[in-house]
Short mmCIF file of C-alpha atoms in Angstrom, two decimals:
data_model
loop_
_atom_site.label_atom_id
_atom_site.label_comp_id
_atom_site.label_asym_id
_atom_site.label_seq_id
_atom_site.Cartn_x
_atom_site.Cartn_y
_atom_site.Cartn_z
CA UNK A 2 15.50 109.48 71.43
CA UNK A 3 17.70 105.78 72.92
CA UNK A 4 16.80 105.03 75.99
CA UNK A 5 19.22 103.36 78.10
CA UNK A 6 18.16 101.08 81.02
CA UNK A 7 20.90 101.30 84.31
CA UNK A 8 21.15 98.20 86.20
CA UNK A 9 24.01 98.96 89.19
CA UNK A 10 22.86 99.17 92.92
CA UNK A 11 25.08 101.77 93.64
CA UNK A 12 22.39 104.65 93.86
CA UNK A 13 25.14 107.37 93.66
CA UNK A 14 26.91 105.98 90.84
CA UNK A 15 23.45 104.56 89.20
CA UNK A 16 21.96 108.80 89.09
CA UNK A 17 25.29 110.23 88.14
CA UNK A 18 24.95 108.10 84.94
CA UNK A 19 21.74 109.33 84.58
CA UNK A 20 21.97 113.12 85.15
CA UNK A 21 24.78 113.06 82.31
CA UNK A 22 23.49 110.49 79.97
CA UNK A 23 20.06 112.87 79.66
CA UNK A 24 21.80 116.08 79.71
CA UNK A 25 23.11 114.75 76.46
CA UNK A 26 19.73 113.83 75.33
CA UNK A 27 19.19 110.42 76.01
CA UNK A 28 16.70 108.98 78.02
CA UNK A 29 17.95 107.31 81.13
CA UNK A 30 15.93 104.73 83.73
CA UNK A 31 17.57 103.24 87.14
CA UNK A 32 16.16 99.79 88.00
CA UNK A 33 14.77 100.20 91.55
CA UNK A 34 14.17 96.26 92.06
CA UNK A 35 16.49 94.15 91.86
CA UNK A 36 14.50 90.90 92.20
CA UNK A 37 13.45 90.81 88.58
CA UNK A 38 15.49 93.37 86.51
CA UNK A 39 13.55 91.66 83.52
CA UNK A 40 10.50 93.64 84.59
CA UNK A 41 12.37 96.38 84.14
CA UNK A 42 14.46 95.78 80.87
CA UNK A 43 10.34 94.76 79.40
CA UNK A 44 8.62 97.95 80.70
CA UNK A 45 11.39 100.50 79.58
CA UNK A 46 11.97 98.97 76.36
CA UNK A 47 15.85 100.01 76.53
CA UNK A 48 18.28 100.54 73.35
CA UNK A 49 21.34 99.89 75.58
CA UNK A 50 21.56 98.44 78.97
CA UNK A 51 24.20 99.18 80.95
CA UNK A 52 24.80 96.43 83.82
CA UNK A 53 27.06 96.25 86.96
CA UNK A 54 27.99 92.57 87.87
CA UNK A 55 27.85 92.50 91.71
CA UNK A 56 24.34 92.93 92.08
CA UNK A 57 21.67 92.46 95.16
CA UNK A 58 19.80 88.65 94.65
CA UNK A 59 21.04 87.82 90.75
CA UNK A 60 24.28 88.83 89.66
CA UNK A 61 25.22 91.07 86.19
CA UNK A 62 25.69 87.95 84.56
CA UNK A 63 22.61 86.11 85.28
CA UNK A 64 20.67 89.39 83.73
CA UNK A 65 22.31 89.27 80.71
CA UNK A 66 21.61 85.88 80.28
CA UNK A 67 17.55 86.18 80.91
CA UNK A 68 18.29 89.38 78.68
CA UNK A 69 19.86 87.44 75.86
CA UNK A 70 16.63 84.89 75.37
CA UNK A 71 14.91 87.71 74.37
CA UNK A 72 16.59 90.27 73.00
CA UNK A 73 20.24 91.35 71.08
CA UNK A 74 19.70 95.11 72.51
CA UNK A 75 23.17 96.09 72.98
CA UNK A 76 24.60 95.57 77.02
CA UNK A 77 27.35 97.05 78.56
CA UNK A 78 29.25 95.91 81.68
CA UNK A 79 30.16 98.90 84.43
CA UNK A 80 32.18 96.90 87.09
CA UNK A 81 34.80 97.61 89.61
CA UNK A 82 35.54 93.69 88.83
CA UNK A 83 37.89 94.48 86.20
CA UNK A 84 39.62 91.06 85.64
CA UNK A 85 40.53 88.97 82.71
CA UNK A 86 38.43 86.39 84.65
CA UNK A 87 35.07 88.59 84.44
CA UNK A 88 36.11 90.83 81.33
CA UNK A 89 35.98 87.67 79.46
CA UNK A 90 32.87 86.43 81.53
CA UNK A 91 31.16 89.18 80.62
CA UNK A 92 31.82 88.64 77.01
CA UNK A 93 30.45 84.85 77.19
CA UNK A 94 27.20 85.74 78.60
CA UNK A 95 26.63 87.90 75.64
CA UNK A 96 27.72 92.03 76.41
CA UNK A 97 28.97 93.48 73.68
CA UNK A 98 31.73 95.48 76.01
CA UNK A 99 33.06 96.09 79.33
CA UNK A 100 34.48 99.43 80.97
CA UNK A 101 36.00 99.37 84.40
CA UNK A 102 34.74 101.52 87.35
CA UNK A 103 36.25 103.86 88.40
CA UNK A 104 35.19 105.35 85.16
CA UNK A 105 35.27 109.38 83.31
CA UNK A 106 31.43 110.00 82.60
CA UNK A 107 32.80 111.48 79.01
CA UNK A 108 34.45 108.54 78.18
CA UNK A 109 30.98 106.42 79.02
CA UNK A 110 29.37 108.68 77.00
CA UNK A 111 31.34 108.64 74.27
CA UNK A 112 31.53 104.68 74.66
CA UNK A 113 27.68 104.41 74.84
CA UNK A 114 27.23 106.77 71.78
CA UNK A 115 29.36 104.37 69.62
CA UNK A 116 27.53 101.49 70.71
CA UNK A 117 24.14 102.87 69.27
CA UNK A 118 25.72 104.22 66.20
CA UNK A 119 27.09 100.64 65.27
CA UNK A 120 24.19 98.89 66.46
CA UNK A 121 21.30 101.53 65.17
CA UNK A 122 20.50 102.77 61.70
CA UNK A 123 17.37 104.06 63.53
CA UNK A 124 15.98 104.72 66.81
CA UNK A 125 13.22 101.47 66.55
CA UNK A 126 10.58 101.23 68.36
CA UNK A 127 10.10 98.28 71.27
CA UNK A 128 8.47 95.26 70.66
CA UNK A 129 8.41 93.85 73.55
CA UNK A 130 4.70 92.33 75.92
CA UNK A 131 4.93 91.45 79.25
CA UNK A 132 2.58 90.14 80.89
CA UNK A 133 3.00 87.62 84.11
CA UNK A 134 6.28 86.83 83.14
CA UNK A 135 5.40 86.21 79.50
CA UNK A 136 7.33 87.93 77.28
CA UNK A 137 6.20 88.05 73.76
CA UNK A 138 8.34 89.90 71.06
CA UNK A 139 5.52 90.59 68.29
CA UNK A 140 8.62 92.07 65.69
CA UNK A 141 9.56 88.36 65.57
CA UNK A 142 6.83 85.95 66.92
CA UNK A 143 8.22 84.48 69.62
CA UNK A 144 6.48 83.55 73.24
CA UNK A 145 9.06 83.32 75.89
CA UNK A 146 8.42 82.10 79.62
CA UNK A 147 10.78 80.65 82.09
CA UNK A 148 13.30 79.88 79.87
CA UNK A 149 10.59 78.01 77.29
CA UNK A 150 9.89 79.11 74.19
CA UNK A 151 6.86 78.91 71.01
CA UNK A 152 6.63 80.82 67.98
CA UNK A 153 3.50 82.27 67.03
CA UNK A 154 2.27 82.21 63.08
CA UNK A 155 0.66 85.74 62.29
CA UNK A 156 -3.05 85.10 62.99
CA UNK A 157 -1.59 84.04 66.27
CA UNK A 158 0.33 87.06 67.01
CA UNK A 159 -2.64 88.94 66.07
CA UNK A 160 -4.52 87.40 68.63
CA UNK A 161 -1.85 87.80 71.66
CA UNK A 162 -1.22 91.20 70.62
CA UNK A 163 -4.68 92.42 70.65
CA UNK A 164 -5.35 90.78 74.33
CA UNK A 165 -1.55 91.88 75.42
CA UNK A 166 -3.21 95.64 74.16
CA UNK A 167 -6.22 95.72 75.98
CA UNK A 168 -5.43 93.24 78.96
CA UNK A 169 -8.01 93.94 82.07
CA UNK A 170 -10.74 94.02 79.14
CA UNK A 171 -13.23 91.77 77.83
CA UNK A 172 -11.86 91.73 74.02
CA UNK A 173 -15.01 90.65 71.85
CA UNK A 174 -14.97 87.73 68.84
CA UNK A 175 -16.04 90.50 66.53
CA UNK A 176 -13.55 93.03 67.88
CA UNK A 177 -11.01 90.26 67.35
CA UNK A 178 -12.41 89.22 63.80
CA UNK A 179 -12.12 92.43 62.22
CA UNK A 180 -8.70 93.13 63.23
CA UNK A 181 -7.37 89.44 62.04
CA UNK A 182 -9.46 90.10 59.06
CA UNK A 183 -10.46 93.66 58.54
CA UNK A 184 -13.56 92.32 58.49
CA UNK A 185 -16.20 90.10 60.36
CA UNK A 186 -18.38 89.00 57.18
CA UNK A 187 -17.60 85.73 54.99
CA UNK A 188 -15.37 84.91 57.93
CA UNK A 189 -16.44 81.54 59.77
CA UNK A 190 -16.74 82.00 63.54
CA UNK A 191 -15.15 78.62 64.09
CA UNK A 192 -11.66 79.68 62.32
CA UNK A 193 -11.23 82.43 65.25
CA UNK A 194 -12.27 79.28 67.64
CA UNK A 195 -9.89 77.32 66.15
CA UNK A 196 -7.35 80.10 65.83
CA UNK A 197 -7.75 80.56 69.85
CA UNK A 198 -7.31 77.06 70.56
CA UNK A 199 -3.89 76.67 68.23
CA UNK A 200 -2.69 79.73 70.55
CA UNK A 201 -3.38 78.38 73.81
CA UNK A 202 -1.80 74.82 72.74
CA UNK A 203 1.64 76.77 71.99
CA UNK A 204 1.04 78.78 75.45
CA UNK A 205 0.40 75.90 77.52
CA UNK A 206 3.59 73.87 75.84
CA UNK A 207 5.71 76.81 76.96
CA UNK A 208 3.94 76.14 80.53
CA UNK A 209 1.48 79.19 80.38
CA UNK A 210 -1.64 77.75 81.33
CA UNK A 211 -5.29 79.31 81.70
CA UNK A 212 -3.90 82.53 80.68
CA UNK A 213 -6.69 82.99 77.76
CA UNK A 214 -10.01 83.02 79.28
CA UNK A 215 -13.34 83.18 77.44
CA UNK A 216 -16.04 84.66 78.41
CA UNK A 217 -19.25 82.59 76.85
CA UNK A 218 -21.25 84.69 74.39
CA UNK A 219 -18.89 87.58 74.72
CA UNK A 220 -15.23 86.68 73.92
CA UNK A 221 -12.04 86.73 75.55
CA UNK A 222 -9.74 88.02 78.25
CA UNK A 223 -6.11 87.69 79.76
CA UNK A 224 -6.43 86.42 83.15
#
């Protein structure tokens, strides 16, 4: 089943959407904060985001922007703001099409649908961490934060994904071993050290500091 991720303050308009887009089978979610709608795009893991422009704190455009240095999910502008001016705004910042409020729900619908049929051969599944405004896309390998952004090699990803998995936990060396591995024996404990370190060089370049922590004896843990 898509999921589709609604970002437009209108609450009215916003659950409208909603009701009709999941009595046709899709799921729907209706961001609630508007302060960081990135929080939001990460957590639902959207196939199509549709965004208003005038928008509480951050405008439509800004979002699509943040949403852009992450991800090509398709987005789709809803806005009463139906000028050439912002049509081909909206364009620039990287949305893939515009409709103009006041709008027919059918005609959304049938907009949205085509959308996901051009863009999807296949509902995939999200690949997208969050953690402390760290975004880490593990189907590609790339750390993003604050605009900054590392790519990870695998052994790398293996280790952020694992920590990203289990974060609040104390994730042990041999824990981490065997799943980098499959195994802990003929594997030198210093290439996980060394593996650890390579990571949190990359982290701290994209200004994530500290965020690996070790726990002596034991092994590691997200702060």
């Amino acid at each position: 089943m898509y999921k589709l991720l609604i970002v437009e303050d209108d609450a009215v308009i916003a659950k409208a959407i909603q009701r009709h887009m999941e009595g046709w089978g899709y799921g729907a979610a209706c961001v609630e904060d508007f302060k960081d709608v990135m929080q939001a795009f990460v957590s639902e893991c959207p196939q199509l985001v549709l965004m208003d422009i005038s928008l509480p704190f951050y405008n439509g455009f800004h979002w699509c922007d943040e949403i852009r240095k992450v991800s090509k999910v398709p987005v789709i502008f809803i806005s009463s703001a139906s000028d050439n001016m912002n049509i081909v705004m909206a364009i620039n910042m990287g949305g893939d099409d515009f409709i103009a409020k006041p709008f027919d729900l059918n005609v959304l619908q049938a907009k949205v649908q085509a959308m996901l049929r051009r863009t999807y051969d296949f509902a995939g599944e999200g690949s997208l961490l969050e953690h402390k405004g760290m975004i880490f896309d593990s189907s590609k390998g790339l750390v993003t934060y604050e605009g900054a952004q590392v790519e990870l090699t695998k052994n790398e990803m293996g280790i952020l994904s694992f920590l990203l998995e289990q974060k609040g936990k104390i994730v042990t060396r041999d824990k981490l071993m065997e799943r980098l591995w499959k195994s802990d024996s003929f594997i030198d404990d210093n290439t996980l050290t060394v593996n650890v370190a390579r990571l949190r060089k990359k982290l701290e370049e994209a200004g994530i500091e500290d965020i690996i922590q070790t726990k002596k004896g034991i092994g590691y843990i997200l702060a």
